CSV table of C-alpha atoms in Angstrom, one decimal:
chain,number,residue,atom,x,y,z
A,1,UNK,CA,0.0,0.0,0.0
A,2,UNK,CA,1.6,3.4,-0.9
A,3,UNK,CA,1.3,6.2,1.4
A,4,UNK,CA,-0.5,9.3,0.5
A,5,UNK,CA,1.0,12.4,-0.5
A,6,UNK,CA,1.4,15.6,1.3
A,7,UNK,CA,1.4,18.8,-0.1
A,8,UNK,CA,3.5,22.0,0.1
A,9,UNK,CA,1.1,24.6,2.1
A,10,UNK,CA,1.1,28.8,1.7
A,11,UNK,CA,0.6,31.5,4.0
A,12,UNK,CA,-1.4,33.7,1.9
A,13,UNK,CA,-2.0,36.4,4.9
A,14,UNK,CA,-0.9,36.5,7.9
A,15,UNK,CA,2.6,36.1,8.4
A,16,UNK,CA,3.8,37.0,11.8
A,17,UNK,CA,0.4,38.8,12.3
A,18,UNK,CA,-0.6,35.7,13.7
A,19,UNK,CA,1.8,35.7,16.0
A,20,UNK,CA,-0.1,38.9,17.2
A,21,UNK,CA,-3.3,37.7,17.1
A,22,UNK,CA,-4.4,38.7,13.5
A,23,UNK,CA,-6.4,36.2,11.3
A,24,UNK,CA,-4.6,34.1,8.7
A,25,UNK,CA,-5.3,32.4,5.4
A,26,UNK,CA,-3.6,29.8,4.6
A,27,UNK,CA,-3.8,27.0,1.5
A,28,UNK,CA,-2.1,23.7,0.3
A,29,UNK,CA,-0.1,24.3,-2.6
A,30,UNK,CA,0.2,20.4,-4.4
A,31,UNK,CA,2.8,21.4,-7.1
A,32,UNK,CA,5.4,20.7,-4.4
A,33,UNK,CA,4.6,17.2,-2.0
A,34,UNK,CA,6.1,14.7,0.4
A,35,UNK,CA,5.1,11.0,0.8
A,36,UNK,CA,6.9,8.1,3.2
A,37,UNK,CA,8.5,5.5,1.6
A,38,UNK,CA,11.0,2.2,2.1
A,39,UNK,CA,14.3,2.3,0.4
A,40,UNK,CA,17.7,0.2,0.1
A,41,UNK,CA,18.9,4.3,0.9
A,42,UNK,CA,21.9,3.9,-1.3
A,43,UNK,CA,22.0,7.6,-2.2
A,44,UNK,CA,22.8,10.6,-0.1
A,45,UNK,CA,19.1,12.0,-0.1
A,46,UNK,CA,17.8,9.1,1.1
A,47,UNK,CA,20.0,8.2,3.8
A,48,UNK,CA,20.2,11.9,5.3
A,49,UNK,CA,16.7,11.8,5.5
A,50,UNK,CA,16.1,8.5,7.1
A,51,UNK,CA,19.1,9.6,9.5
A,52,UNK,CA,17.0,12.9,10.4
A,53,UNK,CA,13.9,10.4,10.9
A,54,UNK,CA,15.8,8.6,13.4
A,55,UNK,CA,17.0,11.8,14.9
A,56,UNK,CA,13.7,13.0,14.9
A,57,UNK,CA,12.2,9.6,16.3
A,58,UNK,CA,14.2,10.0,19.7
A,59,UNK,CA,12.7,13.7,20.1
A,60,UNK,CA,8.9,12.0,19.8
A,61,UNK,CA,10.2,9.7,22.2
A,62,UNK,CA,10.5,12.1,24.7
A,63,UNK,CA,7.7,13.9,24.0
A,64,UNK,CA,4.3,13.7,25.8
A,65,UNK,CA,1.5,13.6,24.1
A,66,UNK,CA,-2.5,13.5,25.1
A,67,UNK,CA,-4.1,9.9,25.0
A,68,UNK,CA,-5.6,10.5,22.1
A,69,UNK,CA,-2.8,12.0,20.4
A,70,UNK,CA,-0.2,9.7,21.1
A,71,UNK,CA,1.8,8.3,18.1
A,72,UNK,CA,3.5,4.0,17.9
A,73,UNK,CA,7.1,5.2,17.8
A,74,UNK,CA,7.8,2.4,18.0
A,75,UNK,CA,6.5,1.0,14.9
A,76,UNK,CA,8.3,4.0,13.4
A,77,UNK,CA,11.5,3.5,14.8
A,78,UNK,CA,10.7,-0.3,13.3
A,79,UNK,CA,10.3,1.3,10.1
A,80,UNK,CA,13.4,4.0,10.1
A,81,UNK,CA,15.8,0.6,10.5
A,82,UNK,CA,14.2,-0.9,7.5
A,83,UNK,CA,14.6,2.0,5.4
A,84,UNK,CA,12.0,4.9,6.1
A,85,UNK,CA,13.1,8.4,4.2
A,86,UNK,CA,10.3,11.1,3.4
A,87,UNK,CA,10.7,11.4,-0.4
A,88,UNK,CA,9.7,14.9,-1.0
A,89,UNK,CA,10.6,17.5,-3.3
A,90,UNK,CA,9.2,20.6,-0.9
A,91,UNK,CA,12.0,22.9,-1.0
A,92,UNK,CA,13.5,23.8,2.8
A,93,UNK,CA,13.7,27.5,3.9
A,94,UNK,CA,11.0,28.6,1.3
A,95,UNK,CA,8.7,29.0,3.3
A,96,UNK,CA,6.5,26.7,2.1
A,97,UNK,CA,5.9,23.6,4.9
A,98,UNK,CA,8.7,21.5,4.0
A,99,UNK,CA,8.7,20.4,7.8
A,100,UNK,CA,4.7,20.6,8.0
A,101,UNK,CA,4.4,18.2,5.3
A,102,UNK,CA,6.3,15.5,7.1
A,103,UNK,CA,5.2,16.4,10.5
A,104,UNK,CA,1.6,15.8,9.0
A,105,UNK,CA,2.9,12.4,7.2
A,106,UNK,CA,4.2,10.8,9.8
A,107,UNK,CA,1.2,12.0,11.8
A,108,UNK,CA,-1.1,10.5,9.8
A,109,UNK,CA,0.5,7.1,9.4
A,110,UNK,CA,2.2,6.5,13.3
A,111,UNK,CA,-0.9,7.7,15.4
A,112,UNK,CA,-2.5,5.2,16.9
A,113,UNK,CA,-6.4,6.9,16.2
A,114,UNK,CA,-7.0,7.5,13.0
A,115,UNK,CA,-9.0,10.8,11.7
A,116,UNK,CA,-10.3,11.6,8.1
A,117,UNK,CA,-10.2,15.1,7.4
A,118,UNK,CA,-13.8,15.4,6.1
A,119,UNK,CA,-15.3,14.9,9.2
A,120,UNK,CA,-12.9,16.8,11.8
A,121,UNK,CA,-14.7,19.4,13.8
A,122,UNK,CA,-13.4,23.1,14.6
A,123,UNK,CA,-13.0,22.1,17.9
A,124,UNK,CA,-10.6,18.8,16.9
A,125,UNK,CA,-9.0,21.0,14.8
A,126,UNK,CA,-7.9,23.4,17.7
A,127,UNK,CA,-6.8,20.4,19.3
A,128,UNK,CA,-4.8,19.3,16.3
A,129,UNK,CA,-3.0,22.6,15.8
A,130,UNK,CA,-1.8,22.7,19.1
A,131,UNK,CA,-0.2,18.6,19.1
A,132,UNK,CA,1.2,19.5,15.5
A,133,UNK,CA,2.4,22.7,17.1
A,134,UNK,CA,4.6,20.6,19.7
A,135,UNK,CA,5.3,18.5,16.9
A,136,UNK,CA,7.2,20.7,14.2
A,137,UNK,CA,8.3,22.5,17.3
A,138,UNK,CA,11.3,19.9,16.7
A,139,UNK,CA,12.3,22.0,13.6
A,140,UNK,CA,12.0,25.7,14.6
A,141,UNK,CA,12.0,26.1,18.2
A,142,UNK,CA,8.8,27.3,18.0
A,143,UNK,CA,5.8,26.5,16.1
A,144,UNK,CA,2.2,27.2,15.8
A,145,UNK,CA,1.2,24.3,13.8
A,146,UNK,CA,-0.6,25.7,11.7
A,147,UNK,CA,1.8,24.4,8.7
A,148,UNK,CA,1.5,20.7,9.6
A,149,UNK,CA,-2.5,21.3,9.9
A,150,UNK,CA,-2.9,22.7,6.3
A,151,UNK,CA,-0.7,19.4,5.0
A,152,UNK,CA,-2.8,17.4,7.0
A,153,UNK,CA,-5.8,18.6,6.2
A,154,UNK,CA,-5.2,19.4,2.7
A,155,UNK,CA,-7.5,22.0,2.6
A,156,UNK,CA,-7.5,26.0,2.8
A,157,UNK,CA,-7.6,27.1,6.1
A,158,UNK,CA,-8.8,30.3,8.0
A,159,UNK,CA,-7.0,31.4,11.0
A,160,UNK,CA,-9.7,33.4,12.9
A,161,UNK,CA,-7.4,34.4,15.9
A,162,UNK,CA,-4.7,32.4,18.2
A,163,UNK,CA,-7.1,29.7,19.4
A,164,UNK,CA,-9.5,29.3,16.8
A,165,UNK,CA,-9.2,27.7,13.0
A,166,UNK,CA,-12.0,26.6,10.7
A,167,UNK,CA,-12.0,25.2,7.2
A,168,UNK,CA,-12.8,27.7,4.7
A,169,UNK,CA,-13.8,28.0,0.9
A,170,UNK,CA,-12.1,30.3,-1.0
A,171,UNK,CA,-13.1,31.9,-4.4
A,172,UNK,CA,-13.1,29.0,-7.8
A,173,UNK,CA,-10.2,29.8,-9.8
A,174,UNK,CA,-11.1,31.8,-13.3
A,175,UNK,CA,-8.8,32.2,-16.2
A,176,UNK,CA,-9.0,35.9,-15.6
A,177,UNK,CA,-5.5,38.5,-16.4
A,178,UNK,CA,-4.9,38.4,-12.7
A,179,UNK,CA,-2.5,35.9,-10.7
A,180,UNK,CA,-1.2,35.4,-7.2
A,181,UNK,CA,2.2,34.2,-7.9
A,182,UNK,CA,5.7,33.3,-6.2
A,183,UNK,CA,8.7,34.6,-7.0
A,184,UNK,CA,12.1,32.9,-6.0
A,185,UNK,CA,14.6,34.8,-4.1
A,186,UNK,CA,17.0,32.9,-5.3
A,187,UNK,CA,18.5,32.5,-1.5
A,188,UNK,CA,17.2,29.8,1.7
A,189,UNK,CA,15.4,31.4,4.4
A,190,UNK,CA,16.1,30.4,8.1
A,191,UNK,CA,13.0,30.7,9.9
A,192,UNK,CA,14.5,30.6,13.4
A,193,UNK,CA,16.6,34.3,13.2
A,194,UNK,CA,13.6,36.2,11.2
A,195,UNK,CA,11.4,35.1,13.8
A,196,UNK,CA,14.1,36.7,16.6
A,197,UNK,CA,14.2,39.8,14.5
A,198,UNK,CA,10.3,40.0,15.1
A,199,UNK,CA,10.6,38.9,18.9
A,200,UNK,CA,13.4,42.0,19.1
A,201,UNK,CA,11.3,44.5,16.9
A,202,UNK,CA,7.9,43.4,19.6
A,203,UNK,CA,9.9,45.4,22.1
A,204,UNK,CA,9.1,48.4,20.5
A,205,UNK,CA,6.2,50.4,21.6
A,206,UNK,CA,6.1,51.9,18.5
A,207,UNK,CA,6.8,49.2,16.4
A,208,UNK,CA,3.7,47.1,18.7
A,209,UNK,CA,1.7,50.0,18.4
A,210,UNK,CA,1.8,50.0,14.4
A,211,UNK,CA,1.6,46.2,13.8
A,212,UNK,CA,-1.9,46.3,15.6
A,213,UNK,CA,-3.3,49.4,14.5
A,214,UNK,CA,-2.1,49.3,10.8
A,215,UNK,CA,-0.4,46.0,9.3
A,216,UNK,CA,-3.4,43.4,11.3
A,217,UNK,CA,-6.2,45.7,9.6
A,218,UNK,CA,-4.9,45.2,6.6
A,219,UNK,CA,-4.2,42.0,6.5
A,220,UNK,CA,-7.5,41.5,8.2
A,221,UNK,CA,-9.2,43.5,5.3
A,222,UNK,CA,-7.0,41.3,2.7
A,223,UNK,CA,-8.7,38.0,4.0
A,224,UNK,CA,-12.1,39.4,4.1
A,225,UNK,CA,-12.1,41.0,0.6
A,226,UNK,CA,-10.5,37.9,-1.0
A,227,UNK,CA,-13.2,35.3,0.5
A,228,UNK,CA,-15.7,37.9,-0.9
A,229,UNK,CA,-13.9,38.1,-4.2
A,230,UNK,CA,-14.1,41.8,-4.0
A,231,UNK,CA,-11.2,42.8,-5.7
A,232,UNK,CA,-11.1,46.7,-5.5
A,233,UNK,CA,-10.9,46.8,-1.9
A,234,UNK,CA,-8.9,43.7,-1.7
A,235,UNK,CA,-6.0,45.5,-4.1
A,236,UNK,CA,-6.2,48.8,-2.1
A,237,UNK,CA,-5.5,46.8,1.5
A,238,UNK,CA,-3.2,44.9,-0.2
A,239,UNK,CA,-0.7,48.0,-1.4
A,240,UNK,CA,-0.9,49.1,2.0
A,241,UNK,CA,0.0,46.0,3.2
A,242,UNK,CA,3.1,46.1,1.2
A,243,UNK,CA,3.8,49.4,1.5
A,244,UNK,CA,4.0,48.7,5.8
A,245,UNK,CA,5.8,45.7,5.2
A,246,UNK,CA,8.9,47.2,3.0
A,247,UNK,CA,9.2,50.0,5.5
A,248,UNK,CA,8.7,47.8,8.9
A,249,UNK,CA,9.5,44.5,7.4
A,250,UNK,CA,12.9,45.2,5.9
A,251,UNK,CA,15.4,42.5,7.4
A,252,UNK,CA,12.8,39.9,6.0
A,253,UNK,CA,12.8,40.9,2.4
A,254,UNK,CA,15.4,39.2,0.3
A,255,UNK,CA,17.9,42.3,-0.8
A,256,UNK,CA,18.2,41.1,-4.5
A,257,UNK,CA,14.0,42.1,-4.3
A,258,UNK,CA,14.2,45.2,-2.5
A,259,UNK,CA,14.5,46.9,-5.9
A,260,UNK,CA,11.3,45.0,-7.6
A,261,UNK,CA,9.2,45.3,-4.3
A,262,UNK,CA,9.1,49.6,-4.2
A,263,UNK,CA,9.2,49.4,-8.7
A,264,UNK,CA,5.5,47.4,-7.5
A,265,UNK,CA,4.6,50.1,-5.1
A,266,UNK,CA,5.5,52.6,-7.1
A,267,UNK,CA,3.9,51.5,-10.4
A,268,UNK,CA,0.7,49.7,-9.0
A,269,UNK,CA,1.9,47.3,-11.9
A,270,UNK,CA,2.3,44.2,-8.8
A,271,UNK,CA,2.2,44.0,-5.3
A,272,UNK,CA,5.0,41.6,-3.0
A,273,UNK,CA,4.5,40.2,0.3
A,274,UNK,CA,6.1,38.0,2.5
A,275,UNK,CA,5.5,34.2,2.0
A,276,UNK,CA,6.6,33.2,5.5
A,277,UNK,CA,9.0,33.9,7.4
A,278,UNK,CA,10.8,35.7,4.6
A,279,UNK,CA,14.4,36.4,4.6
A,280,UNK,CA,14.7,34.1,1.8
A,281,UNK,CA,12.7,31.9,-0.1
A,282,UNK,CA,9.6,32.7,-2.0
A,283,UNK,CA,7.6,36.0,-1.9
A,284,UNK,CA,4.3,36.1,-2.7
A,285,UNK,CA,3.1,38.1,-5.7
A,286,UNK,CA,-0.1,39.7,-6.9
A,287,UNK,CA,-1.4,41.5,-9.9
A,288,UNK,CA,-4.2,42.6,-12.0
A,289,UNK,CA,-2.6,42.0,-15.2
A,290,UNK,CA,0.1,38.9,-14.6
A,291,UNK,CA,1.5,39.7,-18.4
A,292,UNK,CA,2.3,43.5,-17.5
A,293,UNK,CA,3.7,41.9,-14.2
A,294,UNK,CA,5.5,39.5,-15.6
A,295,UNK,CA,7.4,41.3,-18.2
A,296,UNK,CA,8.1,43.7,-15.5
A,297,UNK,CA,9.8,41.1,-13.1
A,298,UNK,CA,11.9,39.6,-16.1
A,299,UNK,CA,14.7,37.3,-15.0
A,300,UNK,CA,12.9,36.1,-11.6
A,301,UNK,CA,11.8,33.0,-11.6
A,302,UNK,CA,7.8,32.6,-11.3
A,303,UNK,CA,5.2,30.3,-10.8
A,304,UNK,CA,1.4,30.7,-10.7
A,305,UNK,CA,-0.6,29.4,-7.8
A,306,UNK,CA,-4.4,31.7,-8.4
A,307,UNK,CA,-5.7,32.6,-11.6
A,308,UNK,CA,-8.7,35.4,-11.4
């Protein structure tokens, strides 16, 4: 029996906002994906990652876990000596779940009570953010566990505040001239010092003061607009968004992007925002006219996620 496959997940809205309190929206992303599988490991891939499994293994170990929650680490330690590596091709420090996805894989296969998406309630799925959040926690220090949710669930998910998440529907696709789109930075982002940057800049009254009053409105409005589908607000929150984020956001923005990020400001061509964690990675991308955009951002590489 083949194990299923986990996709890559995006933080459309909400980066670091959440960490404040502000809502989120978040949605899997299947052109990257992970899946479990049994090997000989007699390449380098392979064997680092069944090494990290074990690794990883011993930290679960150790870790205490509600009743109902509890994974067989044993079985999976049984399964790392016969050859376990997650075969994925979710690129790390993009910002887009690498760790989530195998957090939510082995998850899915090692706990001992089984849950189908379809039927898990908002309140289970409180429940399950916070075990996934103890679970990734492995990888960042910290971790909310919201990425590991989205891979699990492998649907689009609103983050209504810290303690409260619900599945959400969001807008069909339409082969419109508008795109939400990534844009490679060319360069890995380390979660674990951009989120110290934020700790540090959280000391600041000023900088508080302006991440609740101005960049969680927007992002707020952002959300709202773009479940609504109504695009003229959602474009005028959304340059404010980016306009707040290159001024108070600057150690997370890639430096080879600075450049493109204001040209998008200043030419209402595009609009960039943070995918993540930033500082490296992808950055998220959105336009009314994706040709006009896309000649504009010539020699980055792209890719399309949202036609409208």
């Amino acid at each position: 029996m083949t194990n299923p496959l986990f996709y890559a997940k995006i933080l459309l809205f909400g980066e670091y906002g959440i960490i404040e309190d502000s809502q989120g929206l978040t949605l899997p992303y299947s052109f990257y994906k992970g899946t479990l599988k049994f090997s000989d490991l007699d390449n380098d891939f392979e064997k680092k990652s069944n090494q990290s499994l074990e690794k990883y293994s011993n930290y679960l170990l150790d870790l205490e876990l509600p009743v109902e929650y509890k994974l067989d680490v044993n079985s999976f330690k049984n399964d790392i000596a016969k050859g376990l590596f997650f075969d994925s091709n979710i690129p790390q420090g993009y910002g887009v779940g690498s760790s989530g996805a195998l957090v939510a894989a082995i998850f899915e296969k090692y706990s001992f009570t089984k849950r189908e998406p379809d039927t898990i309630s908002k309140n289970e799925l409180k429940d399950l953010k916070m075990i996934f959040g103890q679970l990734e926690s492995y990888f960042h220090g910290k971790s909310s566990g919201i990425d590991p949710l989205i891979c699990f669930m492998n649907l689009p998910i609103l983050i209504e505040s810290k303690d409260s998440v619900d599945k959400v529907s969001i807008p069909a696709e339409e082969l419109g001239k508008g795109a939400i789109f990534l844009i490679d930075s060319g360069t890995i982002g380390e979660t674990g010092p951009m989120i110290q940057i934020f700790f540090e800049k959280l000391k600041n009254e000023g900088f508080r003061k302006t991440l609740k009053e101005e960049f969680i409105r927007y992002n707020n409005a952002c959300i709202d607009a773009f479940l609504r589908k109504d695009m003229n607000p959602f474009f005028k929150n959304l340059k404010k968004l980016s306009v707040w984020a290159y001024e108070h956001f600057r150690p997370m923005i890639p430096e080879n992007l600075f450049n493109i990020w204001k040209k998008g400001i200043d030419s209402n061509a595009y609009y960039l925002k943070l995918c993540g964690s930033g500082g490296g990675g992808y950055i998220l991308g959105f336009s009314k006219d994706y040709e006009k955009a896309e000649k504009m951002l010539e020699g980055f590489h792209k890719e399309v996620i949202y036609r409208f």
